[in-house]
Coordinates of C-alpha atoms and ligand atoms in Angstrom, one line a residue:
M575 CA -8.0 -2.6 20.1
F576 CA -4.4 -4.0 18.6
S577 CA -3.3 -7.7 19.8
S578 CA -1.2 -10.5 17.8
A579 CA -3.2 -13.5 19.6
W580 CA -5.0 -14.3 16.5
Y581 CA -2.1 -16.1 15.0
K582 CA -3.0 -19.7 14.8
K583 CA -1.2 -22.6 12.7
S584 CA -3.6 -22.3 10.0
M585 CA -3.5 -19.0 7.7
P586 CA -6.4 -16.9 8.5
A587 CA -9.1 -14.6 6.7
F588 CA -10.1 -11.3 8.1
R589 CA -13.2 -9.7 7.8
V590 CA -13.3 -6.1 6.5
A591 CA -16.9 -4.6 8.1
T592 CA -17.7 -1.4 6.3
A593 CA -21.0 0.6 5.6
A594 CA -20.5 0.0 1.8
R595 CA -19.7 -3.9 2.0
S596 CA -18.3 -6.6 4.0
Y597 CA -15.7 -9.0 2.4
D598 CA -12.8 -11.2 3.6
A599 CA -9.1 -10.6 3.2
I600 CA -7.6 -14.0 3.1
V601 CA -4.1 -14.9 3.5
E602 CA -3.3 -18.4 2.3
N603 CA -0.6 -19.8 0.0
G604 CA -2.1 -20.9 -3.9
I605 CA -5.3 -19.1 -3.2
A606 CA -4.9 -16.9 -6.5
R607 CA -5.1 -20.3 -8.3
R608 CA -8.6 -20.8 -6.7
A609 CA -9.8 -17.2 -7.8
A610 CA -12.8 -18.2 -9.7
A611 CA -14.6 -19.4 -6.5
Y612 CA -14.6 -15.6 -5.5
L613 CA -16.4 -14.4 -8.6
P614 CA -20.0 -13.9 -8.1
A615 CA -22.6 -16.4 -9.3
G616 CA -24.3 -15.1 -12.7
A617 CA -21.9 -12.3 -13.1
G618 CA -21.1 -11.1 -17.0
K619 CA -18.2 -10.7 -18.7
L620 CA -14.8 -11.2 -16.5
F621 CA -11.8 -8.3 -17.3
V622 CA -8.6 -9.3 -15.9
V623 CA -6.5 -5.9 -15.4
S624 CA -2.6 -6.5 -15.1
T625 CA 0.6 -5.5 -16.3
E626 CA 2.8 -7.5 -18.9
D627 CA 5.1 -7.5 -16.5
V628 CA 3.2 -9.1 -13.8
F629 CA 1.8 -11.8 -16.4
Q630 CA 5.4 -12.6 -17.3
H631 CA 6.1 -13.4 -13.7
V632 CA 2.9 -15.0 -12.0
G633 CA 0.5 -15.2 -14.9
G634 CA 0.6 -19.0 -14.5
A635 CA -1.3 -19.0 -11.4
M636 CA -3.8 -16.6 -13.2
R637 CA -4.3 -19.0 -16.2
E638 CA -4.7 -21.9 -14.3
A639 CA -7.5 -20.0 -11.8
L640 CA -9.6 -19.1 -14.9
H641 CA -9.0 -21.9 -17.4
T642 CA -12.6 -22.6 -17.1
V643 CA -13.7 -18.8 -16.9
P644 CA -14.5 -16.7 -20.2
H645 CA -12.2 -13.3 -19.7
E646 CA -10.6 -10.8 -21.1
L647 CA -6.8 -9.7 -20.3
L648 CA -6.4 -5.6 -20.1
T649 CA -2.8 -4.6 -19.8
L650 CA -2.0 -1.5 -18.1
P651 CA 1.5 0.3 -18.6
G652 CA 3.2 -0.1 -15.2
G653 CA 5.2 2.5 -13.3
E654 CA 4.2 5.3 -10.9
D655 CA 4.5 7.8 -13.5
T656 CA 1.7 6.0 -15.8
K657 CA -0.6 5.7 -12.9
R658 CA -2.9 8.8 -14.7
L659 CA -6.1 9.0 -15.8
A660 CA -5.5 8.6 -19.3
P661 CA -4.6 4.5 -19.5
L662 CA -7.7 4.1 -17.7
E663 CA -10.0 5.9 -20.4
A664 CA -8.3 3.8 -22.8
L665 CA -9.1 0.7 -21.0
A666 CA -12.6 1.6 -20.5
E667 CA -13.1 2.1 -24.1
K668 CA -11.9 -1.2 -25.0
M669 CA -13.9 -2.8 -22.5
V670 CA -17.0 -1.2 -24.1
A671 CA -15.6 -2.6 -27.4
L672 CA -15.2 -6.4 -26.0
G673 CA -18.8 -6.2 -24.6
A674 CA -18.8 -5.1 -20.9
D675 CA -21.5 -3.8 -19.3
R676 CA -22.9 -3.2 -15.6
T677 CA -23.0 -6.9 -14.7
S678 CA -19.3 -7.2 -15.9
V679 CA -16.6 -7.9 -13.4
I680 CA -12.6 -6.7 -12.9
L681 CA -10.0 -8.6 -11.5
A682 CA -7.1 -6.6 -10.2
F683 CA -4.1 -8.7 -10.4
G684 CA -0.7 -6.9 -10.0
G685 CA 1.0 -4.5 -7.4
G686 CA 0.0 -1.4 -5.8
I687 CA -0.2 0.6 -9.1
V688 CA -2.6 -2.1 -10.7
T689 CA -4.9 -2.7 -7.7
D690 CA -5.4 1.4 -7.2
M691 CA -6.1 1.7 -10.9
A692 CA -8.1 -1.4 -11.3
G693 CA -10.3 -0.6 -8.4
F694 CA -10.7 3.0 -9.7
L695 CA -11.7 2.0 -13.0
A696 CA -14.1 -0.5 -11.3
A697 CA -15.8 2.3 -9.4
I698 CA -16.2 4.8 -12.3
F699 CA -17.0 2.2 -15.1
M700 CA -20.6 2.4 -16.1
R701 CA -21.2 4.2 -12.2
G702 CA -19.6 1.1 -10.8
I703 CA -19.1 -2.6 -11.3
P704 CA -17.5 -5.1 -8.6
V705 CA -13.7 -5.6 -8.5
L706 CA -12.0 -8.7 -7.3
Q707 CA -8.7 -8.1 -5.5
I708 CA -5.5 -10.3 -5.9
P709 CA -2.4 -8.4 -5.1
T710 CA 0.9 -9.9 -6.5
T711 CA 3.3 -7.5 -4.6
L712 CA 4.2 -7.5 -0.7
L713 CA 3.3 -3.9 -0.7
A714 CA -0.1 -4.6 -2.2
Q715 CA -0.7 -7.4 0.0
V716 CA -0.1 -5.8 3.1
D717 CA -1.6 -2.3 2.5
A718 CA -2.4 -1.3 -1.0
A719 CA -5.2 -4.0 -2.3
I720 CA -7.4 -3.8 1.4
G721 CA -9.5 -1.1 2.2
G722 CA -10.9 -0.1 -1.2
K723 CA -8.8 3.1 -1.8
T724 CA -8.1 3.7 -5.7
G725 CA -7.1 6.3 -7.7
V726 CA -4.4 7.6 -10.2
N727 CA -1.9 10.6 -9.5
L728 CA -1.7 14.2 -10.6
A729 CA 1.2 15.6 -11.9
C730 CA 1.4 18.0 -9.2
G731 CA 0.3 15.2 -6.1
K732 CA -0.3 11.7 -5.7
N733 CA -3.9 9.8 -5.4
L734 CA -5.6 12.9 -5.9
I735 CA -8.0 11.8 -8.1
G736 CA -9.8 8.7 -6.8
S737 CA -12.9 6.9 -4.9
F738 CA -13.5 4.4 -2.1
H739 CA -14.7 1.1 -3.7
Q740 CA -14.7 -2.0 -1.4
P741 CA -13.7 -5.0 -3.4
L742 CA -15.6 -8.5 -3.7
A743 CA -12.8 -10.2 -1.5
V744 CA -9.0 -9.6 -1.3
L745 CA -7.0 -13.0 -2.1
I746 CA -3.4 -12.7 -0.8
D747 CA -1.2 -15.5 -1.6
P748 CA 2.3 -15.3 -0.1
E749 CA 3.6 -17.6 -3.1
L750 CA 3.0 -15.0 -5.7
L751 CA 6.0 -13.2 -4.1
A752 CA 8.5 -15.9 -4.9
T753 CA 9.3 -14.1 -8.2
L754 CA 9.2 -11.0 -6.9
P755 CA 12.4 -8.5 -7.4
P756 CA 14.3 -8.0 -4.2
R757 CA 14.0 -3.9 -4.9
E758 CA 10.1 -4.5 -5.2
Y759 CA 10.2 -6.8 -2.0
R760 CA 12.3 -4.4 -0.1
A761 CA 9.7 -1.6 -0.7
G762 CA 6.8 -3.7 0.5
L763 CA 9.2 -4.3 3.4
Y764 CA 9.0 -0.7 4.0
E765 CA 5.4 -0.6 4.4
V766 CA 5.6 -4.0 6.9
I767 CA 7.7 -1.7 9.0
K768 CA 5.3 1.3 8.6
S769 CA 2.7 -1.3 10.2
A770 CA 4.9 -2.4 12.9
V771 CA 5.6 1.0 14.3
I772 CA 1.8 2.1 14.2
A773 CA 0.4 -0.8 15.7
S774 CA 2.3 -3.9 16.5
P775 CA 5.3 -4.2 18.9
A776 CA 5.3 -7.8 18.2
L777 CA 6.1 -7.2 14.5
F778 CA 8.3 -4.6 15.2
D779 CA 10.3 -7.2 17.3
L780 CA 10.1 -9.6 14.6
L781 CA 11.6 -7.5 11.9
E782 CA 14.7 -6.6 14.2
A783 CA 15.3 -9.8 15.2
Q784 CA 14.7 -11.9 12.3
R785 CA 16.1 -9.5 9.3
E786 CA 17.7 -12.2 7.6
A787 CA 14.5 -14.6 7.6
V788 CA 12.5 -11.8 6.4
L789 CA 14.9 -10.5 3.9
Q790 CA 15.1 -14.5 2.5
Q791 CA 11.6 -14.6 2.5
H792 CA 11.7 -17.5 4.9
G793 CA 8.0 -18.8 4.5
A794 CA 6.4 -19.2 8.1
T795 CA 8.0 -15.6 9.0
V796 CA 6.8 -13.9 6.1
E797 CA 3.3 -15.4 6.2
W798 CA 3.0 -14.3 9.9
M799 CA 4.3 -11.0 9.0
I800 CA 2.1 -10.4 5.7
A801 CA -1.1 -11.9 8.0
E802 CA -0.1 -9.6 11.1
C803 CA -0.4 -6.7 8.7
V804 CA -3.6 -7.5 6.9
R805 CA -5.1 -8.1 10.5
I806 CA -3.8 -4.5 11.6
K807 CA -5.2 -3.0 8.3
V808 CA -8.6 -4.8 8.3
E809 CA -9.0 -3.4 12.0
V810 CA -7.9 0.4 11.0
V811 CA -10.4 0.3 7.8
S812 CA -13.5 -1.5 9.6
A813 CA -13.2 0.8 12.3
D814 CA -12.6 4.0 10.0
E815 CA -13.5 3.2 5.8
R816 CA -13.5 7.1 5.0
E817 CA -10.8 8.3 7.0
M818 CA -12.2 10.6 9.3
G819 CA -10.0 9.4 12.4
L820 CA -8.1 6.2 13.1
R821 CA -7.1 5.4 9.4
K822 CA -5.2 8.3 9.1
I823 CA -2.6 6.4 10.9
L824 CA -1.9 4.2 8.1
N825 CA -0.2 7.6 6.6
F826 CA 2.8 7.4 8.8
G827 CA 5.7 7.9 6.7
H828 CA 3.4 9.2 3.5
T829 CA 3.2 13.1 4.0
V830 CA 7.1 13.6 3.2
G831 CA 6.9 10.1 1.1
H832 CA 4.3 11.7 -1.3
A833 CA 5.9 14.8 -1.4
L834 CA 9.1 13.1 -2.6
E835 CA 7.3 11.1 -5.3
A836 CA 5.7 13.9 -6.8
E837 CA 9.3 16.0 -6.5
T838 CA 10.8 13.3 -8.4
A839 CA 8.0 13.0 -10.8
Y840 CA 7.3 9.5 -9.6
R841 CA 10.4 8.3 -11.3
R842 CA 13.3 7.8 -8.9
F843 CA 11.9 6.2 -5.9
L844 CA 9.3 3.3 -5.6
H845 CA 6.3 4.0 -3.2
G846 CA 7.5 1.9 -0.2
E847 CA 11.3 3.5 -0.6
A848 CA 9.7 7.3 -0.4
V849 CA 7.7 5.8 2.5
A850 CA 10.9 5.0 4.2
F851 CA 12.2 8.3 3.8
G852 CA 8.8 9.9 5.1
M853 CA 9.2 7.4 7.9
L854 CA 12.8 8.6 8.8
A855 CA 11.5 12.5 8.5
A856 CA 8.4 11.8 10.6
T857 CA 10.5 9.8 13.3
R858 CA 13.0 13.0 13.3
L859 CA 10.4 15.3 13.8
A860 CA 8.7 13.5 16.5
Q861 CA 11.7 13.7 18.2
L862 CA 12.1 17.4 17.6
T863 CA 8.7 17.7 19.0
G864 CA 9.3 15.8 21.9
Y865 CA 6.4 13.5 21.0
V866 CA 8.8 10.4 20.9
S867 CA 11.6 9.2 23.4
P868 CA 15.4 9.2 21.8
P869 CA 15.6 5.3 22.2
A870 CA 12.3 4.7 20.5
A871 CA 13.0 7.1 18.1
S872 CA 16.5 5.5 17.4
R873 CA 14.7 2.1 17.1
I874 CA 12.5 3.2 14.7
E875 CA 15.2 5.0 12.4
T876 CA 18.0 2.0 12.6
L877 CA 15.2 -0.9 11.7
V878 CA 14.1 1.5 8.6
R879 CA 17.8 1.6 7.3
A880 CA 18.6 -2.2 8.4
Y881 CA 16.2 -2.9 5.5
G882 CA 18.1 0.1 2.9
P883 CA 19.6 1.1 1.1
I884 CA 16.7 3.8 0.0
P885 CA 17.8 5.2 -3.3
D886 CA 20.0 8.2 -3.5
T887 CA 18.3 11.4 -2.2
A888 CA 20.8 13.7 -4.0
A889 CA 20.0 17.0 -5.3
I890 CA 16.6 17.1 -3.7
D891 CA 16.0 20.6 -2.5
P892 CA 14.3 20.5 1.2
A893 CA 12.6 23.7 0.6
A894 CA 10.7 22.2 -2.3
L895 CA 9.7 19.3 -0.7
Q896 CA 8.2 21.4 2.2
K897 CA 6.5 23.1 0.0
R898 CA 4.8 20.3 -1.9
L899 CA 3.6 19.2 1.8
V900 CA 0.3 21.3 1.5
S901 CA -1.3 19.5 -1.3
D902 CA -1.0 16.6 0.5
K903 CA -4.7 15.0 0.9
K904 CA -4.3 15.0 4.7
T905 CA -3.9 19.0 4.5
R906 CA -6.8 20.7 5.7
Q907 CA -7.4 24.2 5.0
G908 CA -3.7 24.9 4.3
H909 CA -2.6 23.0 8.1
V910 CA -0.5 20.1 7.3
H911 CA -1.2 16.8 9.4
F912 CA 1.5 14.6 10.2
V913 CA 1.1 11.2 11.7
L914 CA 4.2 11.0 14.4
P915 CA 5.4 7.9 16.0
T916 CA 4.9 8.5 20.0
A917 CA 6.2 4.6 20.6
I918 CA 6.9 1.8 19.5
G919 CA 3.2 0.4 18.3
A920 CA 1.7 4.1 18.9
T921 CA 1.3 7.2 16.8
Q922 CA -0.3 11.0 17.2
I923 CA -2.0 12.8 14.4
V924 CA -0.2 16.1 14.7
A925 CA -1.0 19.5 12.7
D926 CA 0.6 23.1 12.8
V927 CA 4.2 21.8 13.7
E928 CA 6.6 24.7 13.9
P929 CA 7.9 25.0 10.1
A930 CA 11.8 25.3 10.9
L931 CA 11.4 21.9 13.0
V932 CA 9.5 20.4 9.5
R933 CA 12.3 21.7 7.6
Q934 CA 15.0 20.4 9.9
A935 CA 13.4 16.8 9.9
I936 CA 13.4 16.5 5.8
E937 CA 16.8 17.9 6.1
Y938 CA 18.1 15.2 8.4
A939 CA 16.2 12.3 6.4
L940 CA 17.6 13.7 3.2
Q941 CA 21.7 13.2 4.6
Ligands
LIG1268 N1 -2.8 3.3 2.3 C1 -3.2 3.8 3.6 C2 -4.9 3.3 3.1 O1 -5.0 2.5 2.7 O2 -5.5 3.8 4.2

């Protein structure tokens, strides 16, 4: 299913084909400045949902894109610990006060927290209005904004309230990353590593061989890297929109990663950093259970660590993390499911792993 032969000189558009809707995920420098062209003809009032921080860094692109389009700017607080239902209720009240109706459109402009929250607002406002996704962080460009997953956290668990709501289009503009803080950029790189491990030996080789170019955001390298992740994501979502099977592979590193985010009240780790930790744990678990060879496990662990550092995991209780695994969305009737790598570019979903081995893997990753 996965091949890298698509790559040409020009920047690509990938078609997401789901039962709910078909749309393009387009990777192109400068495309955010042409957002108006992707708004539906005859649409009602436009609401741009973003954060003040995002607007300070890359708001110029949106101002240019919408200079002839009447719109309202609505801001979310930003930060994983504020990805909750209450701010969305407040925005919905504002939208009504500003004259929103069923013909209104939301433009989500921000990182993964914004694309998840604005997407969910669009999913539930008056039972659903369209959303155009314009991700501004690497993490949102390679993963969060594509595929229609929207939602918010509960205190007890990540993304436990949400909905599938496919967007009108996803406009992925690598130029927007130029002002991204280095920590945010590296957090996104862990989702890139995830894509490489689950589906792309070619991307894995690039991340190993071109570390400096990747970290320094060398144009052509980063553009290929993003496009390869988008290709993988689009193929997976098109095959399994509702995560009944294949889409589960996108959760490599997320089972333990989500537990880590909840355990630290969503304040200590960026999502990608928690995923890095989760990938270390899952890779160790795959080795302990014999699903992956020691050389392949060592390559994965070395690559994850090469893009570090991950924030300090001191004082995190492995038993508490393990306990949280049962409230993960992939847990079915008490059976925790793990996405384990079996080789570079291949994974297997495994349930009912011996709890002692899970504990060992978590303890190893915490070191
Ligand atoms: N971020 C995982 C997914 O979209 O399924």
